[in-house]
Amino acid sequence: MSSGFDLNHPISVPDKPALEGLEQKWTARWESAGLYRFDRAKSREEVYAIDTPPPTVSGSLHVGHVFSFTHTDLVARFQRMRGKAVFYPMGWDDNGLPTERRVQNYFGVRCDPSLPYDSSFAPPEQPGKQPVPVSRPNFIELCARLTVEDEKAFERLWRHLGLSVDWSMTYATIGRRAQHLSQLSFLRLLGRGQAYQLEAPTLWDIDFRTAVAQAELEDREQPGAYHRIRFARADGGFVEIDTTRPELIPACVAIVAHPDDQRYRPLFGSEVVTPLFGARVPVKAHALADPEKGSGAAMICTFGDVTDVVWWRELGLPVRAIIQPNGTFKAVTWGAPGWEATDPSAAQAHYDQLAGLPPTKARARIVELLKQSGDLLGDPRPITHAVKFYEKGDRPLEIITSRQWFIKTMEHRERLLQRGREMKWHPAYMQTRLENWINGLAGDWCISRQRFFGVPFPVWYRVREDGTVDYDARLVATEDRLPIDPSTDVPHGFTADQRDRPNGFSADPDIMDTWATSSITPQIAGGWIEDPDLFARVFPMDLRPQAHDIIRTWLFSTMLKSELEHGTIPWKNAAISGFVLDPDRKKMSKSKGNVVTPLALLEEHGSDGVRYWAARGGPGADTAFDPGQMRVGRRLAIKLLNASKFALSKSEPTGPITAAVDRGLLTNLARLVRESTEDFENYQYTRVLERTESFFWFFCDNYLELVKARRYGDHGAELAASANSALLTALSAFLRLLAPFLPFATEEIWSWWRPGSVHKAAWPTEAEILDASCGEDDRGYLALFFAAEILGEIRKKKSESQRPLKTPVARLVIHAAESRLELLPEFEQDLRSSGLVQEINTLASDGFQVDVELAPESGPPQRPE
RNA sequence: GGGCGGUUAGCUCAGUGGUAGAGCACCGGCCUUACACGCCGGCUGUCACAGGUUCGAAUCCUGUACCGCCCACCA
């Protein structure tokens, strides 16, 4: 393979090789040589394409990113050396709430989508107390300004870590291309009926004041209490129910019990009256009601939880909504249509004490009222229960009826399950996560958010003559205009002054869920639409690397979009990284104050050292943060420098590899290469590192020691030539095997004696090594390990005798099976020099034993000073 | 409540039917012309627990416990 630089390559080994400074040296050279540029002349079969996860730029990179991005880079480097043109872009996720919050605080502004774009706007020097309102396009500009700085810092870190990304191919999830394709994808789905708008009860965060999707929920254990409440029956009796949300009694539209529940069967079809508000509500039967829970009867409110929504829909109940988008109780006129009460003024008097309050305060208040009225039976019984939260939110979600955009998912579930099975998962069991998620889907994907910083929907609506918006009269942007912002752009046939005017138009105020954009990262990176030639060469991609916590979001939504747009899987492989754990097995997170700055780690242990630690965490494996392993990796890199210096320092003469131990070494190395190639193809990079490392240490500790004298010429030129050639062959293979893991040390060493970059060198092959050593040599293989074993016994004796290793051995008696003793001539000379052995005797024996007789200590011991 | 992983030396982890392993840590020793950012040696185990299959189980099966994670209609 060709490479772009350093074609002059005299062997030149530094006196004191060191790791320090290699990151700066080589990142600069790789960049100037364009080493990792994607070669778009290659056909799809010759390409290995990666759908890199775009890190969130408004946060900071942490050690978990370093961990998982290293895994991807290992695979990228391997595939590149296998001859693939590696498509390895980098995206920046600057879309969404985290950035929105950061921009608000940093510049002291607030997005007001109703404002027109002001091209001369400049943010305040210092953020003031009152945020300055700005238009959405201005807000997005500020965002781009801030994130561009973050992105530079991220890129520096990634380069320092040695990621072999093609830095000419970056994208941002709020970038023009991402906006264009997000809107285009939306419009096409809309055109095909796969996207639709609906006014329906939706999960709602009252602080962010936006709808959220099922995928963004999380359960949190919260303290709560069962309140036993009585509802009056017409016959003067009562129905008792338990509720954790008594404040929703004014929103109660029915009571429900299980159809088979004998206690309530007589009541089905009758009406009861809500306490405090005197609303008549029916008693209904539904199979979801659990006779075991509470009293067996429950009140249905619009809406307390998702079960209420099911009951409301399936039982055909009316809506009596009381919670507003900001979470407070809205004003209600009791006695008005929909709010009928037996005593409207009493109901009003009670309700007025709740209006304007948030749910928790309203709950406390209504408990007082219920106590006074006698409708609260006994004391509230405290419990702990799981409550749904928006994953970024601070207060429990409410369910609020609102107009939202959805993408159809429910009708594609079976096909998506099949697509999941078409992919290879690393590790395989992660596929179960996807299947669990798909099987548990409760509804279509809500993609609209009532936020500002994100990709807007390219849609306007007609405004009626009376000034109300006609949501059925959609004005959809044409594809050639994209990307557009409907809050400043004007639909065809209208003028700007018709915005929000009678008979004019009004913009869709919402933006897309961040996953609606992230779900097309393969299309954004691969040039879908604007570069069909590139797209054909990279899509469907080979690899999606990501963490397991976003299988239900990023992975799933990307599969959905790919299915709907292209009818294929988006990638052939999904490699799922684990988390980095504290030593106490908890997930590392900022809130625990245990986050280490990645750059400091890289500087302390060297990028190769940190990569070594990361590479030891296999696919899917949660891995402990362990600086000890980074030190081990660093030592491996240093050892590689020094062993290479030895191998290259006196590399003449070379010649045929004839000595048995030399051929044995290469025989073992050839097997290692074969197995490592298979392992790497299967994303088992951890095994490659482990085995290569292990054999490399054997190579250093035993083989190098055995052949040291010989390669210096002590046993003649021919045997020296065999040793030198074997050393160079082995070194070349070791460097290439370790190049994905230790890109800096291996590149440095490669530059001492080989042309080009090790990262563009061909991955070693079994055949190549066996060619160099004229085929496999099992006898040599056995001889090498036998020699190493005897050498170990000699060292042991010296160590136990507390004598220097250079102490001569006067006499060696080797007890072993005849079949092994017969190998001795193959390595006798090497053994004599490396162990400083004077006399060797052998004794046929069933077991293995070595008697070592050290030379007497020479001269009188020196007196300490 | 359902599911997925895990449990092996003080620590981090390999090991998927054939005599329990590595590195780190610890202890002892060694200036050995590649490396003192080094080298050599040593110590360390009810393979979570209980049954079962097998000539033989860390490994396969059943169950249990604990840890972590994912999911769930949570009144």
CSV table of C-alpha atoms in Angstrom, one decimal, chain A residues 96-441:
chain,number,residue,atom,x,y,z
A,96,GLY,CA,-31.2,20.2,21.6
A,97,LEU,CA,-31.8,21.2,25.2
A,98,PRO,CA,-28.3,21.0,26.6
A,99,THR,CA,-27.0,23.6,24.1
A,100,GLU,CA,-30.1,25.7,24.5
A,101,ARG,CA,-29.5,26.0,28.2
A,102,ARG,CA,-25.9,26.7,27.8
A,103,VAL,CA,-26.4,29.4,25.2
A,104,GLN,CA,-29.0,31.1,27.4
A,105,ASN,CA,-26.7,31.3,30.3
A,106,TYR,CA,-23.6,32.2,28.4
A,107,PHE,CA,-25.0,35.0,26.4
A,108,GLY,CA,-27.9,36.1,28.6
A,109,VAL,CA,-30.5,35.7,26.0
A,110,ARG,CA,-33.9,34.0,25.7
A,111,CYS,CA,-35.4,32.7,22.5
A,112,ASP,CA,-38.6,34.3,21.4
A,113,PRO,CA,-39.7,32.6,18.2
A,114,SER,CA,-42.3,35.3,17.5
A,115,LEU,CA,-39.5,37.8,16.9
A,116,PRO,CA,-38.2,38.5,13.4
A,117,TYR,CA,-34.5,37.8,12.5
A,118,ASP,CA,-32.2,40.7,13.3
A,119,SER,CA,-29.1,40.5,11.2
A,120,SER,CA,-27.3,43.2,13.2
A,121,PHE,CA,-28.0,41.6,16.5
A,122,ALA,CA,-25.0,41.4,18.9
A,123,PRO,CA,-25.4,39.7,22.3
A,124,PRO,CA,-24.7,41.7,25.5
A,125,GLU,CA,-21.1,42.0,26.6
A,126,GLN,CA,-22.0,40.6,29.9
A,127,PRO,CA,-25.2,38.5,30.4
A,128,GLY,CA,-27.6,40.8,32.2
A,129,LYS,CA,-30.1,39.9,34.9
A,130,GLN,CA,-33.0,40.1,32.4
A,131,PRO,CA,-32.4,37.8,29.4
A,132,VAL,CA,-32.5,39.6,26.1
A,133,PRO,CA,-35.2,38.1,23.8
A,134,VAL,CA,-33.9,37.1,20.4
A,135,SER,CA,-35.4,35.4,17.3
A,136,ARG,CA,-35.0,31.8,16.7
A,137,PRO,CA,-32.5,32.3,13.8
A,138,ASN,CA,-30.5,34.7,16.0
A,139,PHE,CA,-30.6,32.2,18.8
A,140,ILE,CA,-29.3,29.5,16.5
A,141,GLU,CA,-26.5,31.7,15.3
A,142,LEU,CA,-25.4,32.2,18.9
A,143,CYS,CA,-25.5,28.5,19.4
A,144,ALA,CA,-23.3,28.0,16.4
A,145,ARG,CA,-20.8,30.6,17.7
A,146,LEU,CA,-20.5,28.9,21.0
A,147,THR,CA,-20.4,25.3,19.8
A,148,VAL,CA,-17.7,26.0,17.3
A,149,GLU,CA,-15.3,26.7,20.1
A,150,ASP,CA,-16.3,23.5,22.0
A,151,GLU,CA,-15.9,21.5,18.8
A,152,LYS,CA,-12.3,22.7,18.4
A,153,ALA,CA,-11.5,21.6,21.9
A,154,PHE,CA,-13.1,18.2,21.3
A,155,GLU,CA,-11.2,17.8,18.1
A,156,ARG,CA,-7.9,18.5,19.8
A,157,LEU,CA,-8.7,15.9,22.4
A,158,TRP,CA,-9.7,13.3,19.8
A,159,ARG,CA,-6.6,13.9,17.8
A,160,HIS,CA,-4.5,13.6,20.9
A,161,LEU,CA,-6.1,10.3,21.7
A,162,GLY,CA,-5.2,9.2,18.2
A,163,LEU,CA,-8.6,8.7,16.6
A,164,SER,CA,-8.0,8.1,13.0
A,165,VAL,CA,-11.0,10.2,11.9
A,166,ASP,CA,-11.1,12.0,8.6
A,167,TRP,CA,-11.3,15.5,10.0
A,168,SER,CA,-12.4,16.9,6.6
A,169,MET,CA,-15.7,15.1,7.2
A,170,THR,CA,-17.4,16.6,10.1
A,171,TYR,CA,-21.0,17.6,10.6
A,172,ALA,CA,-23.1,19.2,13.3
A,173,THR,CA,-26.5,18.1,14.2
A,174,ILE,CA,-27.8,21.7,14.0
A,175,GLY,CA,-25.7,22.3,10.9
A,176,ARG,CA,-27.3,23.3,7.6
A,177,ARG,CA,-26.9,19.8,6.2
A,178,ALA,CA,-28.5,18.2,9.2
A,179,GLN,CA,-31.4,20.7,9.1
A,180,HIS,CA,-31.9,20.2,5.4
A,181,LEU,CA,-32.0,16.4,5.6
A,182,SER,CA,-34.1,16.3,8.8
A,183,GLN,CA,-36.7,18.5,7.1
A,184,LEU,CA,-36.5,16.6,3.9
A,185,SER,CA,-36.9,13.3,5.6
A,186,PHE,CA,-39.9,14.7,7.5
A,187,LEU,CA,-41.5,16.0,4.4
A,188,ARG,CA,-41.1,12.7,2.6
A,189,LEU,CA,-42.6,10.8,5.5
A,190,LEU,CA,-45.4,13.3,5.6
A,191,GLY,CA,-46.0,12.8,1.9
A,192,ARG,CA,-46.1,9.1,2.3
A,193,GLY,CA,-48.5,9.3,5.3
A,194,GLN,CA,-45.8,8.0,7.7
A,195,ALA,CA,-45.8,11.3,9.6
A,196,TYR,CA,-49.0,12.8,10.9
A,197,GLN,CA,-50.2,15.5,13.3
A,198,LEU,CA,-52.7,14.7,16.1
A,199,GLU,CA,-54.1,16.5,19.0
A,200,ALA,CA,-54.0,14.0,21.8
A,201,PRO,CA,-52.9,13.5,25.4
A,202,THR,CA,-49.2,13.5,25.5
A,203,LEU,CA,-46.5,13.1,28.1
A,204,TRP,CA,-45.5,16.6,29.1
A,205,ASP,CA,-42.7,18.2,31.1
A,206,ILE,CA,-44.1,21.2,33.0
A,207,ASP,CA,-40.8,22.9,33.5
A,208,PHE,CA,-39.5,22.6,29.9
A,209,ARG,CA,-43.1,23.0,28.7
A,210,THR,CA,-42.7,20.5,26.0
A,211,ALA,CA,-44.0,17.1,24.9
A,212,VAL,CA,-41.6,14.3,25.4
A,213,ALA,CA,-41.4,10.8,23.8
A,214,GLN,CA,-41.6,7.4,25.4
A,215,ALA,CA,-38.0,6.9,24.7
A,216,GLU,CA,-37.1,9.9,26.9
A,217,LEU,CA,-38.9,8.7,30.0
A,218,GLU,CA,-37.3,7.3,33.0
A,219,ASP,CA,-38.8,6.0,36.2
A,220,ARG,CA,-37.8,7.4,39.5
A,221,GLU,CA,-38.7,6.1,42.9
A,222,GLN,CA,-40.6,8.8,44.7
A,223,PRO,CA,-42.2,9.1,48.1
A,224,GLY,CA,-46.0,9.3,47.8
A,225,ALA,CA,-49.1,8.3,49.8
A,226,TYR,CA,-52.3,6.4,49.2
A,227,HIS,CA,-55.3,8.5,50.1
A,228,ARG,CA,-58.6,6.7,50.6
A,229,ILE,CA,-61.4,8.8,49.2
A,230,ARG,CA,-65.1,8.2,49.3
A,231,PHE,CA,-67.5,8.9,46.4
A,232,ALA,CA,-71.1,9.2,47.2
A,233,ARG,CA,-73.6,6.7,45.7
A,234,ALA,CA,-77.1,7.6,44.8
A,235,ASP,CA,-78.4,5.2,47.5
A,236,GLY,CA,-76.6,7.0,50.2
A,237,GLY,CA,-73.7,4.6,50.4
A,238,PHE,CA,-70.2,5.2,49.2
A,239,VAL,CA,-67.6,3.8,46.9
A,240,GLU,CA,-64.1,4.0,48.2
A,241,ILE,CA,-61.0,4.4,46.1
A,242,ASP,CA,-57.3,4.8,46.8
A,243,THR,CA,-55.3,7.4,45.0
A,244,THR,CA,-51.8,8.9,45.1
A,245,ARG,CA,-53.1,12.0,43.3
A,246,PRO,CA,-56.1,13.3,45.2
A,247,GLU,CA,-55.6,16.8,43.7
A,248,LEU,CA,-57.0,15.3,40.4
A,249,ILE,CA,-60.4,14.7,41.9
A,250,PRO,CA,-61.8,17.7,40.0
A,251,ALA,CA,-60.5,16.1,36.8
A,252,CYS,CA,-62.2,12.8,37.6
A,253,VAL,CA,-64.5,11.5,34.8
A,254,ALA,CA,-65.3,8.0,36.0
A,255,ILE,CA,-64.7,5.2,38.5
A,256,VAL,CA,-63.4,1.9,37.2
A,257,ALA,CA,-63.2,-1.6,38.5
A,258,HIS,CA,-62.5,-5.0,37.1
A,259,PRO,CA,-65.5,-6.5,35.3
A,260,ASP,CA,-65.4,-9.7,37.4
A,261,ASP,CA,-65.0,-7.9,40.7
A,262,GLN,CA,-68.1,-9.0,42.7
A,263,ARG,CA,-67.9,-6.0,45.0
A,264,TYR,CA,-68.4,-3.5,42.2
A,265,ARG,CA,-70.5,-5.5,39.7
A,266,PRO,CA,-73.8,-4.2,41.0
A,267,LEU,CA,-72.6,-0.6,40.5
A,268,PHE,CA,-71.5,-0.8,36.9
A,269,GLY,CA,-73.7,1.6,34.9
A,270,SER,CA,-74.6,3.6,37.9
A,271,GLU,CA,-73.2,7.0,38.8
A,272,VAL,CA,-71.4,8.3,41.8
A,273,VAL,CA,-70.6,11.9,42.9
A,274,THR,CA,-67.1,13.2,43.3
A,275,PRO,CA,-66.3,14.6,46.7
A,276,LEU,CA,-65.9,18.4,47.1
A,277,PHE,CA,-66.9,19.1,43.5
A,278,GLY,CA,-70.1,17.1,43.2
A,279,ALA,CA,-69.6,16.0,39.6
A,280,ARG,CA,-71.6,12.9,38.5
A,281,VAL,CA,-69.3,10.3,37.1
A,282,PRO,CA,-70.1,6.8,35.9
A,283,VAL,CA,-68.8,3.5,37.4
A,284,LYS,CA,-67.2,1.6,34.6
A,285,ALA,CA,-65.8,-1.9,34.1
A,286,HIS,CA,-62.4,-2.4,32.5
A,287,ALA,CA,-60.0,-5.4,32.6
A,288,LEU,CA,-57.0,-3.2,33.4
A,289,ALA,CA,-58.4,-2.4,36.8
A,290,ASP,CA,-56.6,-4.6,39.4
A,291,PRO,CA,-58.9,-6.0,42.2
A,292,GLU,CA,-55.7,-6.4,44.3
A,293,LYS,CA,-54.8,-2.8,44.2
A,294,GLY,CA,-56.2,-0.5,46.8
A,295,SER,CA,-59.9,-1.0,47.2
A,296,GLY,CA,-60.1,-2.5,43.7
A,297,ALA,CA,-61.8,0.6,42.3
A,298,ALA,CA,-59.9,3.5,40.9
A,299,MET,CA,-60.8,6.9,39.7
A,300,ILE,CA,-60.1,7.9,36.2
A,301,CYS,CA,-58.8,11.4,35.7
A,302,THR,CA,-57.9,13.3,32.6
A,303,PHE,CA,-55.1,12.7,33.0
A,304,GLY,CA,-53.1,11.3,36.0
A,305,ASP,CA,-51.1,8.6,34.3
A,306,VAL,CA,-50.9,6.7,31.1
A,307,THR,CA,-53.4,4.1,32.3
A,308,ASP,CA,-55.9,7.0,32.6
A,309,VAL,CA,-55.3,7.6,28.9
A,310,VAL,CA,-56.1,4.0,28.0
A,311,TRP,CA,-59.2,4.0,30.1
A,312,TRP,CA,-60.3,7.3,28.8
A,313,ARG,CA,-59.8,6.2,25.2
A,314,GLU,CA,-61.3,2.8,25.5
A,315,LEU,CA,-64.3,3.7,27.6
A,316,GLY,CA,-65.1,6.8,25.5
A,317,LEU,CA,-65.0,9.2,28.4
A,318,PRO,CA,-65.1,13.0,28.2
A,319,VAL,CA,-62.1,15.3,29.0
A,320,ARG,CA,-62.0,17.4,32.1
A,321,ALA,CA,-58.5,18.9,31.9
A,322,ILE,CA,-57.2,21.0,34.8
A,323,ILE,CA,-53.4,21.1,34.4
A,324,GLN,CA,-51.9,23.7,32.2
A,325,PRO,CA,-48.7,23.4,30.2
A,326,ASN,CA,-46.8,25.1,33.1
A,327,GLY,CA,-48.2,22.6,35.5
A,328,THR,CA,-50.5,24.8,37.4
A,329,PHE,CA,-54.3,24.3,37.8
A,330,LYS,CA,-56.2,26.4,35.3
A,331,ALA,CA,-59.2,28.5,36.2
A,332,VAL,CA,-62.5,26.6,35.8
A,333,THR,CA,-66.1,27.8,36.0
A,334,TRP,CA,-68.1,25.1,37.8
A,335,GLY,CA,-71.6,24.7,36.4
A,336,ALA,CA,-70.5,25.6,32.9
A,337,PRO,CA,-70.8,22.9,30.2
A,338,GLY,CA,-68.5,20.0,30.9
A,339,TRP,CA,-68.1,21.1,34.5
A,340,GLU,CA,-71.6,20.2,35.8
A,341,ALA,CA,-71.9,19.9,39.6
A,342,THR,CA,-74.6,19.2,42.0
A,343,ASP,CA,-73.7,22.4,43.9
A,344,PRO,CA,-71.7,24.6,41.5
A,345,SER,CA,-71.0,27.3,44.0
A,346,ALA,CA,-69.7,24.8,46.6
A,347,ALA,CA,-67.5,23.2,43.9
A,348,GLN,CA,-66.3,26.6,42.8
A,349,ALA,CA,-65.4,27.6,46.4
A,350,HIS,CA,-63.4,24.4,46.7
A,351,TYR,CA,-61.7,24.7,43.3
A,352,ASP,CA,-60.8,28.3,43.7
A,353,GLN,CA,-58.4,27.2,46.5
A,354,LEU,CA,-56.6,25.0,44.0
A,355,ALA,CA,-56.5,27.2,40.9
A,356,GLY,CA,-53.1,28.5,40.1
A,357,LEU,CA,-51.3,26.0,42.3
A,358,PRO,CA,-48.8,23.5,41.0
A,359,PRO,CA,-49.7,19.8,41.6
A,360,THR,CA,-47.8,19.2,44.8
A,361,LYS,CA,-49.2,22.3,46.5
A,362,ALA,CA,-52.7,21.5,45.2
A,363,ARG,CA,-52.4,18.1,46.7
A,364,ALA,CA,-51.6,19.4,50.1
A,365,ARG,CA,-54.5,21.8,49.9
A,366,ILE,CA,-57.0,19.3,48.7
A,367,VAL,CA,-56.1,16.9,51.5
A,368,GLU,CA,-57.1,19.6,54.0
A,369,LEU,CA,-60.3,20.2,52.2
A,370,LEU,CA,-61.1,16.4,52.1
A,371,LYS,CA,-60.3,16.1,55.8
A,372,GLN,CA,-62.8,19.0,56.5
A,373,SER,CA,-65.5,17.4,54.4
A,374,GLY,CA,-64.9,14.0,55.9
A,375,ASP,CA,-64.3,12.4,52.5
A,376,LEU,CA,-60.7,11.4,53.3
A,377,LEU,CA,-60.9,8.1,55.2
A,378,GLY,CA,-58.1,7.6,57.7
A,379,ASP,CA,-54.7,9.1,57.3
A,380,PRO,CA,-52.7,9.0,54.0
A,381,ARG,CA,-50.5,5.9,54.0
A,382,PRO,CA,-47.0,6.7,52.8
A,383,ILE,CA,-45.6,4.6,50.0
A,384,THR,CA,-42.7,4.7,47.6
A,385,HIS,CA,-43.6,4.3,44.0
A,386,ALA,CA,-42.1,4.7,40.6
A,387,VAL,CA,-43.1,7.9,38.8
A,388,LYS,CA,-42.4,8.8,35.2
A,389,PHE,CA,-40.0,11.7,34.6
A,390,TYR,CA,-38.5,13.2,31.5
A,391,GLU,CA,-34.9,12.0,31.7
A,392,LYS,CA,-33.7,15.6,31.8
A,393,GLY,CA,-36.5,16.9,34.0
A,394,ASP,CA,-36.9,17.6,37.7
A,395,ARG,CA,-40.7,17.2,38.2
A,396,PRO,CA,-43.0,14.3,37.4
A,397,LEU,CA,-44.5,14.3,33.9
A,398,GLU,CA,-48.0,15.3,33.4
A,399,ILE,CA,-50.3,14.3,30.6
A,400,ILE,CA,-51.6,17.2,28.6
A,401,THR,CA,-53.6,17.3,25.5
A,402,SER,CA,-51.8,19.1,22.7
A,403,ARG,CA,-51.1,19.1,19.0
A,404,GLN,CA,-48.0,17.0,18.1
A,405,TRP,CA,-46.3,15.5,15.2
A,406,PHE,CA,-45.8,11.7,15.2
A,407,ILE,CA,-44.0,9.2,13.1
A,408,LYS,CA,-45.6,5.9,12.6
A,409,THR,CA,-43.8,3.1,14.4
A,410,MET,CA,-46.4,0.7,15.7
A,411,GLU,CA,-47.2,-0.7,12.3
A,412,HIS,CA,-43.5,-1.3,11.5
A,413,ARG,CA,-42.7,-3.2,14.7
A,414,GLU,CA,-42.5,-6.7,13.1
A,415,ARG,CA,-40.3,-5.5,10.3
A,416,LEU,CA,-38.0,-3.7,12.7
A,417,LEU,CA,-37.6,-6.8,14.8
A,418,GLN,CA,-36.5,-8.6,11.6
A,419,ARG,CA,-34.1,-5.9,10.6
A,420,GLY,CA,-32.6,-6.2,14.1
A,421,ARG,CA,-31.9,-9.8,13.4
A,422,GLU,CA,-30.3,-9.0,10.1
A,423,MET,CA,-27.6,-7.1,11.9
A,424,LYS,CA,-24.6,-8.5,13.8
A,425,TRP,CA,-24.6,-7.4,17.4
A,426,HIS,CA,-21.4,-7.2,19.4
A,427,PRO,CA,-22.0,-8.6,22.0
A,428,ALA,CA,-24.9,-10.6,20.6
A,429,TYR,CA,-27.1,-10.3,23.7
A,430,MET,CA,-27.5,-6.6,23.2
A,431,GLN,CA,-30.0,-7.4,20.5
A,432,THR,CA,-32.4,-8.4,23.2
A,433,ARG,CA,-32.5,-4.8,24.4
A,434,LEU,CA,-33.8,-3.7,21.1
A,435,GLU,CA,-36.4,-6.5,21.0
A,436,ASN,CA,-37.6,-5.6,24.5
A,437,TRP,CA,-37.9,-2.1,23.5
A,438,ILE,CA,-39.8,-2.7,20.3
A,439,ASN,CA,-42.1,-5.2,22.0
A,440,GLY,CA,-42.8,-2.7,24.7
A,441,LEU,CA,-43.6,0.3,22.4
